[in-house]
mmCIF file of C-alpha atoms and ligand atoms in Angstrom:
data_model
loop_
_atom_site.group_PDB
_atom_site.id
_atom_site.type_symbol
_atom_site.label_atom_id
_atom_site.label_comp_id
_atom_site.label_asym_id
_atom_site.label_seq_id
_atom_site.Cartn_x
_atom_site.Cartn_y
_atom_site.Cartn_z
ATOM 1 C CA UNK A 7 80.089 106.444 82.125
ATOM 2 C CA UNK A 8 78.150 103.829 83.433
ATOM 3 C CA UNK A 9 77.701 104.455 87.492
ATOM 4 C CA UNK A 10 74.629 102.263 89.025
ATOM 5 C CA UNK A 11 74.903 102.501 92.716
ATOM 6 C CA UNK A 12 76.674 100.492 94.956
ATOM 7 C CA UNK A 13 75.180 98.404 97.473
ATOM 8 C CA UNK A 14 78.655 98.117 99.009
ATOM 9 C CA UNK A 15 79.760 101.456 99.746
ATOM 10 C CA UNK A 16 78.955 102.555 103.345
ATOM 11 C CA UNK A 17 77.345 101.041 106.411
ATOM 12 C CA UNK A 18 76.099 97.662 105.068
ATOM 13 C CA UNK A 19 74.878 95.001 107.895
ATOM 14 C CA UNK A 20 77.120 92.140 107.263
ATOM 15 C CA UNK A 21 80.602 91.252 106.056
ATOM 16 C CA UNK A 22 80.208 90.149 102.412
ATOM 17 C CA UNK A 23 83.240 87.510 102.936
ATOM 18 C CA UNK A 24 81.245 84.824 105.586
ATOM 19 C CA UNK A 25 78.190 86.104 105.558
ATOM 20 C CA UNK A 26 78.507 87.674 109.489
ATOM 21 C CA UNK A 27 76.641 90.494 110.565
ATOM 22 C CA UNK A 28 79.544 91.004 113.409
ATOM 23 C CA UNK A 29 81.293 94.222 111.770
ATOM 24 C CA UNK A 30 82.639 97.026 113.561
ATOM 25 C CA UNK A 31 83.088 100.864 112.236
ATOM 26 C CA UNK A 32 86.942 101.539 111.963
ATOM 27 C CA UNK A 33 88.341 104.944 111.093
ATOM 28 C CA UNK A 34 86.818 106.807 107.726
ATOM 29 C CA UNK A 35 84.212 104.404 107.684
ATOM 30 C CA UNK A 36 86.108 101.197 107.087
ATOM 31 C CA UNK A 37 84.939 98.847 108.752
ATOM 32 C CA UNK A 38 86.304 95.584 109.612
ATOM 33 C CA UNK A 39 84.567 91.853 110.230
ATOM 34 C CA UNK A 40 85.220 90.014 113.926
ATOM 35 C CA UNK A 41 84.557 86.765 112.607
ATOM 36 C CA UNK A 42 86.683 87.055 109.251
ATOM 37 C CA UNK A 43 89.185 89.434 109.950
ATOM 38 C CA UNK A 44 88.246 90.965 106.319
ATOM 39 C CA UNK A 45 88.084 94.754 106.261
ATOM 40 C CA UNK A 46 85.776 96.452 103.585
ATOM 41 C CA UNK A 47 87.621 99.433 102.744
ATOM 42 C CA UNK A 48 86.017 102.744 101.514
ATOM 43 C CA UNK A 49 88.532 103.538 99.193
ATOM 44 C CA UNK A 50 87.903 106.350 96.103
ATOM 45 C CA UNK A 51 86.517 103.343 93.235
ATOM 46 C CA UNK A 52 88.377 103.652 90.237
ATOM 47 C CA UNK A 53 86.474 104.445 86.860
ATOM 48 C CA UNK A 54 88.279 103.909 83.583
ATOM 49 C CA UNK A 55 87.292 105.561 80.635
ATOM 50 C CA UNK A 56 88.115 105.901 76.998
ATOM 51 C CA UNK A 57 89.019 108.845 74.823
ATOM 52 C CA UNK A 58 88.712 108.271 71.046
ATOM 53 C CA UNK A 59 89.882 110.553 68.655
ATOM 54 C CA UNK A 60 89.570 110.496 64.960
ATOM 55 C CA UNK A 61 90.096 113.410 62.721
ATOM 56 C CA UNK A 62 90.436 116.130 65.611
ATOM 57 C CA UNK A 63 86.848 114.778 66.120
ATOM 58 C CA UNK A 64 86.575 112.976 69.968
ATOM 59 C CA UNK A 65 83.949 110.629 70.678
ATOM 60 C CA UNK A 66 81.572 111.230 72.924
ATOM 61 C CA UNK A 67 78.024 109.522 74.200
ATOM 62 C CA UNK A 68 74.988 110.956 75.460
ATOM 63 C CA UNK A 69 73.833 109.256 78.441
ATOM 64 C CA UNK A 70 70.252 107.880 79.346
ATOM 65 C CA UNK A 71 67.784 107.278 81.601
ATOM 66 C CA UNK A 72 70.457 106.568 84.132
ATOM 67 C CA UNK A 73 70.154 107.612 87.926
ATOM 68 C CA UNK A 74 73.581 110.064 87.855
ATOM 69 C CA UNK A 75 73.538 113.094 85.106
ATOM 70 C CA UNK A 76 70.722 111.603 82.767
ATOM 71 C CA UNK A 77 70.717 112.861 79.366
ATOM 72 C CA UNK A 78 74.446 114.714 79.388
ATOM 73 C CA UNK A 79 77.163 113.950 77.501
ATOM 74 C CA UNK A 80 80.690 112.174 78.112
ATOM 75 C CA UNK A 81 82.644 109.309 77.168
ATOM 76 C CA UNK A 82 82.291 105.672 77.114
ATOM 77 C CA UNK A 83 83.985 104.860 80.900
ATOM 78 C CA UNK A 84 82.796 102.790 84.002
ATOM 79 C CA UNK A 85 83.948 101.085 86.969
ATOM 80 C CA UNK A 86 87.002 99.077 86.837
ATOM 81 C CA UNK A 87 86.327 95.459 88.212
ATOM 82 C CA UNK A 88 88.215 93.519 90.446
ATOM 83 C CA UNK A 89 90.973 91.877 88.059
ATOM 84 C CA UNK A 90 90.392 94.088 85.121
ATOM 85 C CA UNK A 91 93.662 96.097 84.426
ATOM 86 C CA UNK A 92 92.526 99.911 83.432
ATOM 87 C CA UNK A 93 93.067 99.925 79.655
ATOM 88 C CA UNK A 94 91.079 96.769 79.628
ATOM 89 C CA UNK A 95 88.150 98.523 81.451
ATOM 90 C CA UNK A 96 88.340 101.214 78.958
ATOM 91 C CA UNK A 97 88.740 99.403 76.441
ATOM 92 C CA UNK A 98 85.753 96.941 77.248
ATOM 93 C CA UNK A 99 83.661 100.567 77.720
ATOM 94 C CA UNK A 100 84.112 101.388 74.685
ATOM 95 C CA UNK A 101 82.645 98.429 73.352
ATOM 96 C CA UNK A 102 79.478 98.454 75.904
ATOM 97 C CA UNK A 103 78.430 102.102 75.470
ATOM 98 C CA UNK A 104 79.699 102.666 71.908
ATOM 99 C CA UNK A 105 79.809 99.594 70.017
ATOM 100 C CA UNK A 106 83.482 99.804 69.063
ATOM 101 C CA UNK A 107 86.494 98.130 69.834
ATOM 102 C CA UNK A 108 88.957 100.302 70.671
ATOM 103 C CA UNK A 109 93.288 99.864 71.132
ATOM 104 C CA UNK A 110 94.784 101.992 74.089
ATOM 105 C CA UNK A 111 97.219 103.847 73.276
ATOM 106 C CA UNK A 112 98.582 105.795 76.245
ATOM 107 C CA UNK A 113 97.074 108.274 79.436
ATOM 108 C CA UNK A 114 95.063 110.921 78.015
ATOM 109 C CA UNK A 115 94.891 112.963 80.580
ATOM 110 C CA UNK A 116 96.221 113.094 84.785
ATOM 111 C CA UNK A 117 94.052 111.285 87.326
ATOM 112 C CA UNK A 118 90.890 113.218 88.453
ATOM 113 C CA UNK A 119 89.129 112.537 91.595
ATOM 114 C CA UNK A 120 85.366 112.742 91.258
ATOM 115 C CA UNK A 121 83.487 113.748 94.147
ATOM 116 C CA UNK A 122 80.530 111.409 94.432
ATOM 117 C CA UNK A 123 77.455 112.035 97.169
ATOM 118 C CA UNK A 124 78.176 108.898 100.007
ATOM 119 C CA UNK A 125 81.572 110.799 100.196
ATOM 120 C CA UNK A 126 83.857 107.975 98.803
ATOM 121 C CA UNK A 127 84.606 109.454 95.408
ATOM 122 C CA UNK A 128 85.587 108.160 92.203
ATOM 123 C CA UNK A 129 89.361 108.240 90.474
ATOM 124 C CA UNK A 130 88.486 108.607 86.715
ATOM 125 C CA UNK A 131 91.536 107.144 84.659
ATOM 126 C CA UNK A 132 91.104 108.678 80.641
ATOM 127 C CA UNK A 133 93.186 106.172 78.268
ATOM 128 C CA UNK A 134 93.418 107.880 74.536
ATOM 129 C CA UNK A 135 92.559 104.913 72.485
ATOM 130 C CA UNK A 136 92.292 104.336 68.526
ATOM 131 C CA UNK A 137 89.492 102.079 66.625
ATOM 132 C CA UNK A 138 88.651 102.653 62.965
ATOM 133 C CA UNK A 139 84.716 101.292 63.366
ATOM 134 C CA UNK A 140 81.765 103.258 63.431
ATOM 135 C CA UNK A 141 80.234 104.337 66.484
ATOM 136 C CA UNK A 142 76.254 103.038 68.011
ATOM 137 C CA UNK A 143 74.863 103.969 71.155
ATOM 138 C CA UNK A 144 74.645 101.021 73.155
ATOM 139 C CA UNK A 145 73.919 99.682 77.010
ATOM 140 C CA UNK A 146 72.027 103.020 78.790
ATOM 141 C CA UNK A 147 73.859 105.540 76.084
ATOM 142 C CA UNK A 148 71.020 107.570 74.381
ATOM 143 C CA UNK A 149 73.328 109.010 71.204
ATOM 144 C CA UNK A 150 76.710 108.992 70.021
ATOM 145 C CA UNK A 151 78.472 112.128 68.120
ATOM 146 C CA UNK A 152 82.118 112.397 67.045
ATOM 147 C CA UNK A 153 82.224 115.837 68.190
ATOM 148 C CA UNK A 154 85.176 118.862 66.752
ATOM 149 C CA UNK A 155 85.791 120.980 69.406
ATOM 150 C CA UNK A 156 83.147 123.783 68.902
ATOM 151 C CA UNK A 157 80.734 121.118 68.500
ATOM 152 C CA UNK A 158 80.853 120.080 72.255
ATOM 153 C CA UNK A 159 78.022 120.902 74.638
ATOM 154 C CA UNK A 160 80.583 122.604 76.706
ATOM 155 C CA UNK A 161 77.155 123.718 79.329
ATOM 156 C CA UNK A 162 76.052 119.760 79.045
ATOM 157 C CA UNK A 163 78.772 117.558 79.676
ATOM 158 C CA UNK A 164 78.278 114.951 82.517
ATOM 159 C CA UNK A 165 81.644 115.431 84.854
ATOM 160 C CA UNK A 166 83.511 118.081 85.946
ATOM 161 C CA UNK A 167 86.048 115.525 84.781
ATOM 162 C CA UNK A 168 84.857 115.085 81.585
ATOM 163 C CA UNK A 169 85.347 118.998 80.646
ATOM 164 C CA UNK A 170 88.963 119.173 82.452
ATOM 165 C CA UNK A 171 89.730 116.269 80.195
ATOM 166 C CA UNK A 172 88.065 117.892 76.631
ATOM 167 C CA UNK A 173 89.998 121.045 77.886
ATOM 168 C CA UNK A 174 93.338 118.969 78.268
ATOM 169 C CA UNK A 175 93.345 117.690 75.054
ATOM 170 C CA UNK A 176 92.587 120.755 73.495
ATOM 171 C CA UNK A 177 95.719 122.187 75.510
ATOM 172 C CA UNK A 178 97.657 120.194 74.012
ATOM 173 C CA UNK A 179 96.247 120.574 70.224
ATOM 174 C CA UNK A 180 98.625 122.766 67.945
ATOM 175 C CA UNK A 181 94.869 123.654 65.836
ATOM 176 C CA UNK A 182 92.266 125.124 68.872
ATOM 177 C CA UNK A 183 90.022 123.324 66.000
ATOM 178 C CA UNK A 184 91.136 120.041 66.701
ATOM 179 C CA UNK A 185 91.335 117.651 69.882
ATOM 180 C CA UNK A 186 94.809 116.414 69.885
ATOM 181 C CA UNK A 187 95.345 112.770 70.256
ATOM 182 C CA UNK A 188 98.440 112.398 71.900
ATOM 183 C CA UNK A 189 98.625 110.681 75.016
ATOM 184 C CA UNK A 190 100.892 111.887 78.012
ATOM 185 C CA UNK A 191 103.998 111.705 78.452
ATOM 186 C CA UNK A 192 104.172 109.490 81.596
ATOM 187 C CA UNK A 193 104.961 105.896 82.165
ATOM 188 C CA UNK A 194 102.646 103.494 81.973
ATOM 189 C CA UNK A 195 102.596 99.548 82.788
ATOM 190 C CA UNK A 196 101.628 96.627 84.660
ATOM 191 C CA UNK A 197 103.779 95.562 87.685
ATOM 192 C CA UNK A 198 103.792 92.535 89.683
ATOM 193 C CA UNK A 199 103.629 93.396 93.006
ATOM 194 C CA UNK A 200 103.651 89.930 94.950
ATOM 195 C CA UNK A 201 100.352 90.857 97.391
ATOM 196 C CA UNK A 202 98.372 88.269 98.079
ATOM 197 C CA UNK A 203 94.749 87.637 96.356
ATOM 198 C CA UNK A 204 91.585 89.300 98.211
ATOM 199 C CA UNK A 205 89.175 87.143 99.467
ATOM 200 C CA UNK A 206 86.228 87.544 96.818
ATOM 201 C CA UNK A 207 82.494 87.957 98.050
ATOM 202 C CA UNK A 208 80.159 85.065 98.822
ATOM 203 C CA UNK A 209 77.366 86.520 100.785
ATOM 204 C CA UNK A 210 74.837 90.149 100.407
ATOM 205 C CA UNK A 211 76.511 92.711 102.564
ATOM 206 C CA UNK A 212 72.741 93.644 102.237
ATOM 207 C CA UNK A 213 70.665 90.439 103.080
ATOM 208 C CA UNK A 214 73.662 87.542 103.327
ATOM 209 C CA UNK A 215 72.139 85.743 100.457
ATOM 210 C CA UNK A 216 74.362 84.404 98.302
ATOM 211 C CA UNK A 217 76.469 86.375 95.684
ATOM 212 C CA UNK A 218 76.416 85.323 91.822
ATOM 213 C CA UNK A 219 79.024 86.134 89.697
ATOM 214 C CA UNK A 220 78.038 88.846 86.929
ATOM 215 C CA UNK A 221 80.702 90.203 84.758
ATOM 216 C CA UNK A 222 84.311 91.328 85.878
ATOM 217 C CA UNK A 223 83.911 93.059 88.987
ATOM 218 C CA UNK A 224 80.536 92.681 89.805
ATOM 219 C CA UNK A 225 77.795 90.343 91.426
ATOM 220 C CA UNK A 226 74.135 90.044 92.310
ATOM 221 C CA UNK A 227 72.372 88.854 95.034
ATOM 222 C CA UNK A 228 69.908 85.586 94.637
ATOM 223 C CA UNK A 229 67.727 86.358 96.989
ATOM 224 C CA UNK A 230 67.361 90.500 97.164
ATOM 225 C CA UNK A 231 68.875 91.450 93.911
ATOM 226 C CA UNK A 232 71.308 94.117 95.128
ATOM 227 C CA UNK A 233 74.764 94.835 93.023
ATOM 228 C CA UNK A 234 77.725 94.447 94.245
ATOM 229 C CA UNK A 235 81.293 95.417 93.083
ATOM 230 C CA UNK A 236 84.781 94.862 93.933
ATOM 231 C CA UNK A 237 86.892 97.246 92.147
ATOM 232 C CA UNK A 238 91.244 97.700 92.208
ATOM 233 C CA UNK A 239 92.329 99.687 95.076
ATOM 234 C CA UNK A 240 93.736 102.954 94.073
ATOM 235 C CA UNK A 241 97.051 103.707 95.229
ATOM 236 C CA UNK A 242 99.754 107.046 94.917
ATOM 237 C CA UNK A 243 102.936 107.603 95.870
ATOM 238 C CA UNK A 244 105.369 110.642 95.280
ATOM 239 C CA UNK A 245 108.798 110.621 94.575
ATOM 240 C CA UNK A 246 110.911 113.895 96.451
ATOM 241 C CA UNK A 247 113.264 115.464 94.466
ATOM 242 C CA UNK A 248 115.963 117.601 95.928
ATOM 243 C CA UNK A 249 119.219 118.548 93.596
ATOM 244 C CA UNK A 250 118.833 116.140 91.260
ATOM 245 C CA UNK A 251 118.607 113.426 93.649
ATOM 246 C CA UNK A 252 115.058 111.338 94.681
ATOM 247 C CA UNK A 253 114.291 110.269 97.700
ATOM 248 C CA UNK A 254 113.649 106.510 97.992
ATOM 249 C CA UNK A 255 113.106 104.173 101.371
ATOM 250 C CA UNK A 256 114.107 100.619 102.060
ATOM 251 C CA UNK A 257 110.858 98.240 102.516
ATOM 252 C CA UNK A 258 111.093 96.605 105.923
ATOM 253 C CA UNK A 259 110.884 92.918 106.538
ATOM 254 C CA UNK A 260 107.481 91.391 106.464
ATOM 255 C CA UNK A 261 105.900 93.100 103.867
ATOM 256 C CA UNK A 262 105.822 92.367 99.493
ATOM 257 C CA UNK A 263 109.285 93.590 98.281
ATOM 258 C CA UNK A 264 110.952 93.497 101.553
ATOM 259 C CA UNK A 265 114.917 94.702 101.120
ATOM 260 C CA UNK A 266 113.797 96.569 97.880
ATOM 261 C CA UNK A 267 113.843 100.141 96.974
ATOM 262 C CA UNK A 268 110.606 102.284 96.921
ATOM 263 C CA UNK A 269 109.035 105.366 96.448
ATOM 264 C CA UNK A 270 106.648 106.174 99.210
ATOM 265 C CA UNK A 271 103.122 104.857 98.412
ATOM 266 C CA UNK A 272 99.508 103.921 99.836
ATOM 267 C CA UNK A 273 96.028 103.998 99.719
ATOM 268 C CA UNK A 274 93.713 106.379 98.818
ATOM 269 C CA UNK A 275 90.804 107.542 101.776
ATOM 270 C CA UNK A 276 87.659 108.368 101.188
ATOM 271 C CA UNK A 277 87.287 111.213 99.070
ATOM 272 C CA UNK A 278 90.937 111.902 98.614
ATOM 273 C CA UNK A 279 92.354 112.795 95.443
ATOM 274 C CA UNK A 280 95.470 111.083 93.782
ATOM 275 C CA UNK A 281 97.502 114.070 94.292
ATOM 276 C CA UNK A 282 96.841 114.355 98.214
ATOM 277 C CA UNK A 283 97.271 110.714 98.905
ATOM 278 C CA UNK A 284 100.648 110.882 97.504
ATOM 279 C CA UNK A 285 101.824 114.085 99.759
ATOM 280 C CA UNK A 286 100.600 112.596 102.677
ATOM 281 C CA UNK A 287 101.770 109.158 102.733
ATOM 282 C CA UNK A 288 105.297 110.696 101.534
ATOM 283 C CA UNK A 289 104.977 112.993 104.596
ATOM 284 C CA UNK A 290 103.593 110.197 106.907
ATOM 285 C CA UNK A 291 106.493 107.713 105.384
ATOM 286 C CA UNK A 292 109.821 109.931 105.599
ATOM 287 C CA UNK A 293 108.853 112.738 107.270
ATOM 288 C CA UNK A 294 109.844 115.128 103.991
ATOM 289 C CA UNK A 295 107.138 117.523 102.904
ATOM 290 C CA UNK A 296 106.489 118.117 98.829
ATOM 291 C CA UNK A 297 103.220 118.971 96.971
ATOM 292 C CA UNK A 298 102.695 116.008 93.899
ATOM 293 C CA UNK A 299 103.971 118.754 90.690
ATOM 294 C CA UNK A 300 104.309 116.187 87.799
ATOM 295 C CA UNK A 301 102.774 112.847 86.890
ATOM 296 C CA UNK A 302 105.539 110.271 86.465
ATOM 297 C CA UNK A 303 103.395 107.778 85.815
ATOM 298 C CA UNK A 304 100.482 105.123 86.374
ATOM 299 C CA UNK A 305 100.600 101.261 87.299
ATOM 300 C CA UNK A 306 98.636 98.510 88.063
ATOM 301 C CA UNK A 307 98.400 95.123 88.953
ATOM 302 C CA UNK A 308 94.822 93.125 89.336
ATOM 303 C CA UNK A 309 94.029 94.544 92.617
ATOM 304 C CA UNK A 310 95.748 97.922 92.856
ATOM 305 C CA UNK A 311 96.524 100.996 90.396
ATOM 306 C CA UNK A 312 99.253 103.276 91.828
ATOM 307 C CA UNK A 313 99.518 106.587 89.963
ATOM 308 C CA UNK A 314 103.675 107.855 91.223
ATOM 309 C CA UNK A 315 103.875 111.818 91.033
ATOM 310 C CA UNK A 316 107.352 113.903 91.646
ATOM 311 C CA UNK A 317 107.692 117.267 93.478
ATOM 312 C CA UNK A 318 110.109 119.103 94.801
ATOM 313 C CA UNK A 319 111.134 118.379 98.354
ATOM 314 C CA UNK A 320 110.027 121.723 100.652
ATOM 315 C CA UNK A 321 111.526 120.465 104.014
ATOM 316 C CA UNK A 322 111.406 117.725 106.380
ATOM 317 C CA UNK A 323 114.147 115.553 107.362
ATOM 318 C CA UNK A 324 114.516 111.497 107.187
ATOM 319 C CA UNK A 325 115.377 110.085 109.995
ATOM 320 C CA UNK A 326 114.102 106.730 109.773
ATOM 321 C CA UNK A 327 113.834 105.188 113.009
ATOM 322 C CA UNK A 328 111.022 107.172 113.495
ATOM 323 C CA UNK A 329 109.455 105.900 110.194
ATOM 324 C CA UNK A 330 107.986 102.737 110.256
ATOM 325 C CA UNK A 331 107.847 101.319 106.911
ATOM 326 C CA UNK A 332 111.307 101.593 105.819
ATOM 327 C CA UNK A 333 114.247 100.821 107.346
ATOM 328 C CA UNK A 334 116.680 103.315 105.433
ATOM 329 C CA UNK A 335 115.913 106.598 103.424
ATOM 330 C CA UNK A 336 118.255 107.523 101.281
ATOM 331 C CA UNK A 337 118.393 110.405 98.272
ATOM 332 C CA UNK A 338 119.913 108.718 95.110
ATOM 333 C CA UNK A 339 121.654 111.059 92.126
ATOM 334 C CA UNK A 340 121.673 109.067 88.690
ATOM 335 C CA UNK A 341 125.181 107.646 89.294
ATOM 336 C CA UNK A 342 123.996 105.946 92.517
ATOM 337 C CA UNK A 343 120.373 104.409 91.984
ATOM 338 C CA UNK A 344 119.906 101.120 93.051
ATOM 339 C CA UNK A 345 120.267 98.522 90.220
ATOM 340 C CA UNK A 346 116.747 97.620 88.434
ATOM 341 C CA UNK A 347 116.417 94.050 90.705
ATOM 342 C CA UNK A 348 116.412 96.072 94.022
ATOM 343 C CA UNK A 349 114.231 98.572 92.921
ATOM 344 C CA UNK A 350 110.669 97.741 94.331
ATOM 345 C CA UNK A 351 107.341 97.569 92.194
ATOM 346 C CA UNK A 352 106.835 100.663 89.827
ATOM 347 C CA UNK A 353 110.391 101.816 90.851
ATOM 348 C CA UNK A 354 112.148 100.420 87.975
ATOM 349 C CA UNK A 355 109.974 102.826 85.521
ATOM 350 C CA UNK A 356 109.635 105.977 87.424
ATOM 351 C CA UNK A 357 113.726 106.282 88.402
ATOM 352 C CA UNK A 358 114.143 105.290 84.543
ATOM 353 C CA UNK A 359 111.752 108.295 83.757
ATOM 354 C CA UNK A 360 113.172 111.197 86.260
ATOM 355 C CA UNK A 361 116.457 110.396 84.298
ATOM 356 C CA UNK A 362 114.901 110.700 80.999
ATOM 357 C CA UNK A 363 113.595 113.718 82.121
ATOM 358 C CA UNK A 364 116.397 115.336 83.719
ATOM 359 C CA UNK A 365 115.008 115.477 87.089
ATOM 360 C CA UNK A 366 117.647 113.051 88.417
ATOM 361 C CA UNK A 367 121.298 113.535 87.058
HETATM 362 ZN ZN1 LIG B 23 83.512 88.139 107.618
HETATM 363 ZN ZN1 LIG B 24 70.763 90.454 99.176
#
């Protein structure tokens, strides 16, 4: 994947939004503008990624003279921009590093948090996807190979993501001599959420020039020639099981799906994995411990990706006048979900999938 650096990650001297330089540190780095309001989160940025199979043979590039990993081998994947759904950043990847346009077929493998040096991480999202081109090395990619499994440089790839991935796929492969290219099992879709737009950069965090527009995602500076990027905010939630019955909360007034039904859900922090995010802000939301087992599923609007896990409940109890963001918790068995139009979100697809699954009777 493509990473340059980002001029917008970490302590930058003024707010990107109007240009001010009057921004104060807030907690895990964020850090907020007086004269705006806007706050520039630090959130994990989201990378998608592309996973191209043909023949038991995956697709992989060899990068170049790039700052991160030069020279080692993954696949075509980069940062999602600000308005680009995931597949579509995969998708356009694909077609940057390796010349070919690819259809998305499905998850190809759970959401991986890549550690990254400024702290802030990376949340690499693999999408198995089908083309029937040929492949060139394009962009900063060096070479291209359709690789069989024991033709991987297995001591050369680029990510520790990139091998859990290969070693996924090959998990799930009836023939240890072929990559398998089925996709997950998981939902997948694209949700309307009802937040409001972001306010999009005008002015360097760097130098407060002014920003142009590049591609999706991403501007320059006129005057110093920095990059910037706005990417989605990642976002997990976890849905507590406990007999057969999940544990969902009632959104309070004043926020998007207010009176609806929801699993537990934020942001990612710095750093964080998908995993962690969604035991803590079930724990911080309802009080009810559980470790993120299975991956139900991942959504996204233009701004956001939410990837929804389920675990079994360990302990905790609900009392929700001590918990903020909803005003009822409540554990639902199949017979007594909410109906699909007061289910909030991504809520509609994950309760439809525990039931398929038999983890909600
Ligand atoms: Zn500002
Ligand atoms: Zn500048």
């Amino acid at each position: 994947m493509t990473i340059p650096p980002s001029s917008t990650s970490g302590d930058t001297p003024y707010c990107n939004v109007c240009g001010s330089p009057r921004l104060v540190e807030r907690y895990l780095g964020h850090q907020r503008c007086e004269a705006c309001g806007t706050t520039r989160w630090r959130n994990p940025i989201p990378v998608g990624e592309a996973v191209i199979v043909r023949d038991g043979r995956v697709l992989l590039i060899q990068r170049g003279d790039v700052e991160r990993s030069p020279g080692r081998w993954t696949v075509p994947g980069g940062f999602i921009g600000l308005g680009e759904t995931p597949p579509a950043a995969a998708a356009r990847e694909a077609s940057e590093e390796a010349g070919v346009i690819a259809r998305v077929l499905g998850l190809a493998a759970i959401p991986r948090l890549l550690p990254t040096p400024d702290g802030r991480g990376h949340i690499v999202l693999s999408f198995l996807a089908a083309t029937e081109e040929e492949a060139h090395p394009r962009d900063e990619v060096a070479t291209v190979c359709w690789c069989a499994p024991d033709e991987v440089p297995w001591d050369d790839l680029a990510f520790s993501t990139t091998e859990a991935l290969l070693r996924g796929l090959l998990a799930r492969s009836p023939d240890p001599r072929r990559f398998a290219a089925t996709a997950l099992d998981v939902a997948t879709a694209e949700v309307v959420s009802g937040r409001t737009a972001r306010p999009l950069p005008r002015f360097c965090a760097q130098c407060s020039g002014g920003l142009v527009a590049d591609t999706t995602g991403i501007w320059h500076c006129s005057r110093c020639a920095a990059w910037h990027y706005e990417n989605p905010r990642p976002t997990a939630g976890l849905l507590a099981l406990r007999d057969h019955r999940v544990l969902l909360g009632r959104r309070r007034e004043g926020v998007p799906g207010a009176g609806l039904w929801a699993a537990p859900s934020g942001h990612a922090e710095p750093g964080e994995a998908p995993e962690r995010t969604a035991a803590r802000e079930l724990a911080e939301e309802t009080g009810v411990r559980a470790t993120a087992e299975r991956l139900v599923g991942l959504f996204w609007d233009r701004e956001h990706f939410e990837a929804v896990y389920a675990g079994a409940a360990i302990e905790g109890d609900t009392r929700a006048e001590h918990r903020p963001e909803f005003t009822a918790l409540e554990w639902f068995d199949r017979a007594s979900l909410p109906p699909v139009e007061a289910l909030h979100h991504s809520a509609p697809h994950t309760t439809d999938w525990l039931v398929r699954q038999g983890l909600v009777r």
